């Protein structure tokens, strides 16, 4: 059988759902043609491939390319001063209500050009790529006006053109209330629904619509309006839910068949049940949990008990998770949330793909999927979760290259 490239003498963590654990394969082989996996399995069961190139992996481990399913990668400026304020005792809510937080970054984004946003974001993207990330979600949400939200989404698209990585853009216009609408939040939600979402959809600048359902964000009633507008324009939804309090946002997201509900520290069992029934993925963000010194972890045992898929992400953003290491995310998830090694690795591959609605395309080593691989200098997959500040990536393959 003709193919472009074969990786042999490898050990595979396929993450295939029909295999136990990590779907581990000893003496494995991966073959690709035209950027797609033709075969991933044991050498003994493989067809006789005639490859233009054969790569000897020398016993290294191959996993699917890693996926970061929740980032705010496109922004300008930083919020180091707010970090100092929090160290001095100020809360996230106090800083936000005093004009800091998301609105502070909004001002910097509005002042920046699209090119400046791309330039600022590239080092952050490169850090993720250097750790084996082949797909990254990027949200808007720091422009908070039609012009500036579109600018952020176009910058996200430009990042995908500048690097060998797949970008999944998300429109997050309902992230915070811009100062010009301080006295009339419902009018801003009307603008998000009636002006922003139609243009974003018409220009195909986003694959999903997100919102921040929280006391310092938007109410469930306001989020419902956003989700209804997204539905009209054929865009799936996801939600920042139950991060600081329980407004039952996860259940609302599930009602709309959301791809994911994210954060979830204050999620209750009713919300978990709703997510399970809807097939909504839980995206846990241990970087934000760590950085904001949260003490209430997400209800992982409930998520497990009800069969809710668990994904992990960096939540890379300037205010609550200035983190660009997906490997560290896995260690934090294991340490803070007590996730097991297979759960951590699935969380940045298979379940991360599920959270983006891309599981049919990426996230596992299976025939027909895009040939996105990460090849590792490790003796066992647990090292990817166990080590801190150590990057054992040997090679990263995107679309077979």
XYZ file of C-alpha atoms in Angstrom:
401
model
C 0.000 0.000 0.000
C 1.402 3.372 -1.032
C 1.783 6.088 1.584
C 3.739 9.266 2.151
C 5.369 8.466 5.458
C 5.679 5.699 8.025
C 6.769 6.037 11.650
C 7.938 2.647 12.878
C 9.577 1.171 15.970
C 7.294 3.296 18.136
C 5.085 2.812 21.134
C 1.647 4.336 20.649
C -0.827 5.913 23.020
C -3.691 5.945 20.535
C -6.355 7.250 22.951
C -8.825 5.352 20.772
C -12.119 4.951 22.652
C -12.385 1.261 21.785
C -9.112 0.480 23.583
C -8.601 0.397 27.374
C -6.588 3.063 29.173
C -4.432 5.051 26.784
C -4.937 2.562 23.965
C -1.301 1.577 24.264
C 0.415 -0.331 21.463
C 3.880 -1.832 21.748
C 5.975 -2.176 18.578
C 3.622 0.217 16.860
C 3.504 1.847 13.469
C 1.751 4.915 12.053
C 1.323 5.476 8.326
C -0.094 8.545 6.609
C -1.067 9.681 3.147
C -2.182 13.175 2.114
C -2.076 14.339 5.726
C -4.381 11.580 6.992
C -3.652 8.542 9.118
C -3.875 5.363 7.051
C -2.984 3.034 9.898
C -2.083 3.239 13.580
C -1.494 -0.044 15.367
C 0.868 -2.938 15.803
C 3.574 -3.549 13.236
C 2.567 -7.196 13.037
C -0.966 -6.314 11.884
C 0.040 -3.533 9.499
C -0.349 -3.803 5.726
C 2.766 -3.825 3.613
C 3.378 -0.120 3.150
C 5.517 1.377 0.393
C 6.485 4.711 1.907
C 8.245 7.687 0.384
C 9.865 8.168 3.807
C 10.268 5.885 6.803
C 11.101 7.282 10.238
C 12.620 5.062 12.915
C 11.228 6.307 16.238
C 13.744 4.225 18.205
C 11.153 3.120 20.741
C 9.789 6.605 21.465
C 6.147 7.177 22.401
C 3.702 8.709 19.926
C 0.515 10.400 21.113
C -2.027 12.386 19.147
C -0.984 15.994 18.721
C -2.002 17.907 21.844
C -5.016 20.220 21.824
C -5.622 23.336 23.910
C -9.425 23.808 23.861
C -9.742 27.063 25.842
C -7.452 30.061 25.373
C -7.670 33.840 25.169
C -4.401 33.939 23.254
C -5.044 37.186 21.334
C -4.640 40.177 23.608
C -2.436 43.214 24.177
C -0.661 44.451 27.288
C -0.486 42.576 30.585
C -2.060 42.685 34.026
C 0.984 42.257 36.240
C -0.129 45.255 38.333
C -3.392 43.479 39.123
C -1.394 40.413 40.136
C 0.355 42.616 42.684
C -3.023 43.884 43.891
C -4.259 40.338 44.413
C -1.105 39.510 46.343
C -1.931 42.475 48.563
C -5.401 41.078 49.239
C -7.722 42.427 46.529
C -10.172 39.928 45.035
C -10.816 39.315 41.336
C -14.310 40.790 41.736
C -13.007 43.919 43.514
C -10.456 44.567 40.783
C -13.067 44.044 38.050
C -15.598 46.367 39.695
C -12.900 49.066 40.047
C -12.379 49.134 36.276
C -9.616 46.575 36.050
C -9.828 42.996 34.910
C -11.179 42.300 31.453
C -11.966 45.981 30.800
C -8.297 46.836 31.383
C -7.275 44.433 28.632
C -10.108 45.756 26.475
C -8.492 49.183 26.437
C -5.166 47.718 25.312
C -6.804 45.624 22.598
C -8.804 48.534 21.249
C -5.608 50.565 20.993
C -3.742 47.822 19.109
C -3.848 47.042 15.401
C -4.556 43.566 14.079
C -0.889 43.205 13.208
C 0.172 44.230 16.701
C -2.206 41.669 18.206
C -0.739 38.940 16.015
C 2.802 39.987 16.895
C 2.011 39.911 20.615
C 0.280 36.533 20.433
C 2.868 34.660 18.359
C 5.288 33.968 21.243
C 2.407 32.552 23.274
C 1.341 30.357 20.382
C 4.925 29.268 19.765
C 5.224 28.163 23.397
C 2.207 25.888 22.965
C 3.480 24.539 19.667
C 6.842 23.751 21.282
C 5.048 21.397 23.669
C 3.312 19.417 20.938
C 0.107 21.398 20.487
C -1.327 20.991 16.987
C -4.785 22.548 17.535
C -5.630 25.566 19.681
C -8.901 27.313 20.415
C -8.680 31.123 20.522
C -11.453 33.343 21.872
C -12.206 36.976 21.241
C -13.785 38.878 24.123
C -11.331 41.698 24.743
C -12.627 44.078 22.077
C -16.228 44.370 23.278
C -17.284 46.309 20.199
C -18.092 45.007 16.746
C -14.963 46.445 15.160
C -12.613 45.256 17.876
C -14.138 41.800 18.280
C -13.763 41.272 14.529
C -10.174 42.493 14.798
C -9.421 39.867 17.425
C -11.026 37.079 15.410
C -9.104 38.084 12.292
C -5.906 38.104 14.326
C -6.714 34.567 15.488
C -7.189 33.508 11.875
C -3.887 35.163 10.936
C -2.106 33.155 13.640
C -3.297 29.967 11.983
C -1.908 31.211 8.695
C 1.426 32.199 10.239
C 2.106 28.858 11.917
C 1.582 25.161 11.164
C -1.267 24.795 13.631
C -5.039 24.522 13.445
C -6.877 27.437 15.073
C -10.447 27.053 16.307
C -11.823 30.608 16.779
C -14.606 31.391 19.248
C -16.651 34.590 19.513
C -16.831 35.773 23.136
C -18.518 39.156 22.818
C -20.426 38.517 26.064
C -17.236 38.422 28.114
C -17.564 41.659 30.077
C -19.553 44.876 30.005
C -17.738 47.687 28.175
C -17.739 51.043 29.997
C -19.956 52.725 27.421
C -22.784 50.321 28.367
C -22.215 50.429 32.127
C -25.721 51.745 32.790
C -27.491 49.461 30.330
C -26.093 45.919 30.129
C -29.168 44.639 28.296
C -28.469 47.111 25.490
C -24.982 45.655 25.150
C -26.379 42.130 24.994
C -28.745 43.345 22.271
C -25.735 44.621 20.345
C -23.955 41.280 20.751
C -27.032 39.408 19.520
C -28.286 41.727 16.800
C -25.085 43.219 15.387
C -22.018 41.186 16.339
C -23.185 37.586 15.973
C -24.759 38.109 12.523
C -21.543 39.634 11.162
C -19.303 37.025 12.787
C -21.460 34.282 11.296
C -21.670 35.898 7.853
C -17.903 36.324 7.681
C -17.289 32.830 9.106
C -14.866 34.196 11.650
C -15.882 31.869 14.502
C -16.755 28.226 14.970
C -18.666 28.781 18.214
C -20.118 31.419 20.547
C -19.091 31.688 24.207
C -20.200 33.828 27.146
C -19.190 34.528 30.748
C -22.083 33.615 33.050
C -21.123 35.129 36.397
C -21.928 37.944 38.791
C -19.125 40.029 37.281
C -20.150 38.885 33.801
C -23.668 38.254 32.529
C -26.811 36.746 34.005
C -28.337 33.463 32.821
C -31.177 35.452 31.232
C -28.702 37.531 29.237
C -26.672 34.461 28.269
C -29.848 32.764 27.063
C -30.385 35.644 24.625
C -26.829 35.194 23.318
C -27.326 31.452 22.884
C -30.630 31.964 21.093
C -28.935 34.356 18.652
C -26.120 31.865 18.102
C -28.665 29.149 17.359
C -30.403 31.343 14.784
C -27.092 31.771 12.974
C -26.095 28.123 13.158
C -23.242 28.509 15.631
C -22.714 26.015 18.488
C -22.178 27.386 21.974
C -19.931 26.932 24.988
C -19.873 28.724 28.331
C -17.664 30.037 31.125
C -19.761 28.623 33.955
C -19.677 28.232 37.741
C -16.198 29.704 38.140
C -16.880 32.064 41.055
C -20.416 31.087 42.041
C -23.207 28.760 40.974
C -25.616 30.529 38.626
C -26.588 27.200 37.036
C -24.898 28.222 33.820
C -23.785 24.672 33.043
C -27.398 23.483 32.989
C -28.281 26.403 30.723
C -25.415 25.510 28.413
C -26.562 21.899 28.359
C -30.081 23.029 27.454
C -28.588 24.454 24.248
C -26.486 21.338 23.580
C -23.281 23.218 24.339
C -19.977 21.777 23.204
C -18.507 22.532 26.614
C -18.962 24.220 29.958
C -15.673 25.521 31.327
C -14.170 26.216 34.795
C -16.963 24.583 36.880
C -15.493 24.940 40.377
C -18.966 25.642 41.810
C -20.869 23.145 39.676
C -23.580 21.127 41.467
C -24.918 17.657 40.728
C -27.942 18.940 38.821
C -25.587 20.757 36.480
C -23.464 17.638 36.083
C -26.543 15.580 35.222
C -27.660 18.132 32.662
C -24.223 18.116 31.032
C -24.196 14.324 30.935
C -27.621 14.188 29.277
C -26.611 16.776 26.674
C -23.170 15.334 25.916
C -21.515 18.582 27.017
C -17.806 18.292 27.828
C -16.362 19.706 31.051
C -13.257 21.802 30.377
C -11.227 22.204 33.555
C -8.751 25.067 33.854
C -6.259 24.359 36.643
C -4.085 27.331 35.681
C -6.849 29.779 36.607
C -7.625 27.755 39.740
C -3.976 28.055 40.775
C -3.429 31.671 39.766
C -6.532 33.019 41.517
C -5.797 30.857 44.574
C -9.180 29.183 44.365
C -9.828 26.632 47.092
C -12.931 24.853 45.785
C -11.986 22.320 43.086
C -14.408 21.207 40.384
C -16.523 18.168 41.350
C -14.397 15.639 39.491
C -15.930 12.625 41.225
C -19.412 13.723 40.157
C -18.234 14.273 36.588
C -16.767 10.771 36.567
C -19.826 9.205 38.172
C -22.138 10.678 35.531
C -19.816 10.000 32.613
C -19.142 13.614 31.667
C -16.022 13.837 29.464
C -13.236 15.927 31.036
C -10.954 18.100 28.927
C -8.085 20.309 30.113
C -6.848 23.663 28.824
C -4.421 26.454 29.657
C -7.040 29.257 29.698
C -4.093 31.401 28.580
C -5.134 34.971 29.386
C -3.501 38.057 30.909
C -5.568 38.281 34.075
C -6.211 34.892 35.637
C -4.040 32.349 33.804
C -0.945 33.737 32.040
C 0.001 30.161 31.230
C 1.378 28.762 27.980
C 2.330 25.227 29.041
C -0.130 22.450 28.272
C 2.253 20.000 29.968
C 2.060 21.962 33.213
C -1.726 21.957 32.899
C -1.684 18.161 33.070
C 0.490 18.184 36.181
C -1.761 20.768 37.833
C -4.868 18.757 36.986
C -3.328 15.676 38.566
C -2.069 17.577 41.621
C -5.005 19.894 42.344
C -7.927 17.911 40.937
C -6.579 14.361 41.424
C -7.036 13.381 37.798
C -5.319 10.152 36.815
C -2.661 9.927 34.102
C -5.042 8.534 31.430
C -7.568 11.267 32.260
C -4.917 13.969 31.925
C -3.665 12.718 28.578
C -7.188 12.192 27.262
C -7.988 15.693 28.502
C -5.502 17.317 26.126
C -6.209 14.985 23.190
C -9.455 13.032 22.755
C -11.661 14.991 25.170
C -10.174 18.326 24.101
C -11.139 17.449 20.528
C -14.630 16.574 21.759
C -14.878 19.971 23.493
C -14.193 21.666 20.159
C -16.619 19.503 18.196
C -13.673 18.088 16.237
C -13.440 14.536 17.539
C -14.223 13.140 14.100
C -11.098 14.903 12.813
C -8.457 14.891 15.565
C -7.709 13.743 19.099
C -6.895 10.041 18.610
C -4.570 7.929 16.494
C -7.105 6.280 14.207
C -7.334 5.708 10.476
C -9.004 8.571 8.656
C -8.092 11.270 11.141
C -5.683 14.094 10.472
C -2.113 12.963 10.991
C -1.295 15.184 13.959
C 1.299 13.500 16.167
C 3.537 14.287 19.108
C 6.624 12.090 19.497
C 8.150 12.008 22.972
C 11.478 11.181 24.593
C 9.913 9.395 27.565
C 9.976 5.870 28.928
C 6.288 5.898 29.875
C 3.400 8.311 29.234
C 3.110 9.132 32.938
C 6.272 11.247 32.572
C 4.273 13.770 30.537
C 2.093 14.390 33.599
C 4.682 13.823 36.309
C 7.474 16.199 35.330
C 7.397 19.963 35.951
C 9.284 22.424 33.766
C 10.510 19.670 31.461
C 9.670 19.390 27.779
C 10.470 15.946 26.332
C 9.014 16.627 22.874
C 11.129 14.972 20.189
C 9.047 15.888 17.147
C 5.700 17.419 16.327
C 3.779 16.367 13.207
C 0.934 18.429 11.766
C -1.016 17.113 8.782
C 1.642 14.465 8.269
C 4.501 16.998 8.010
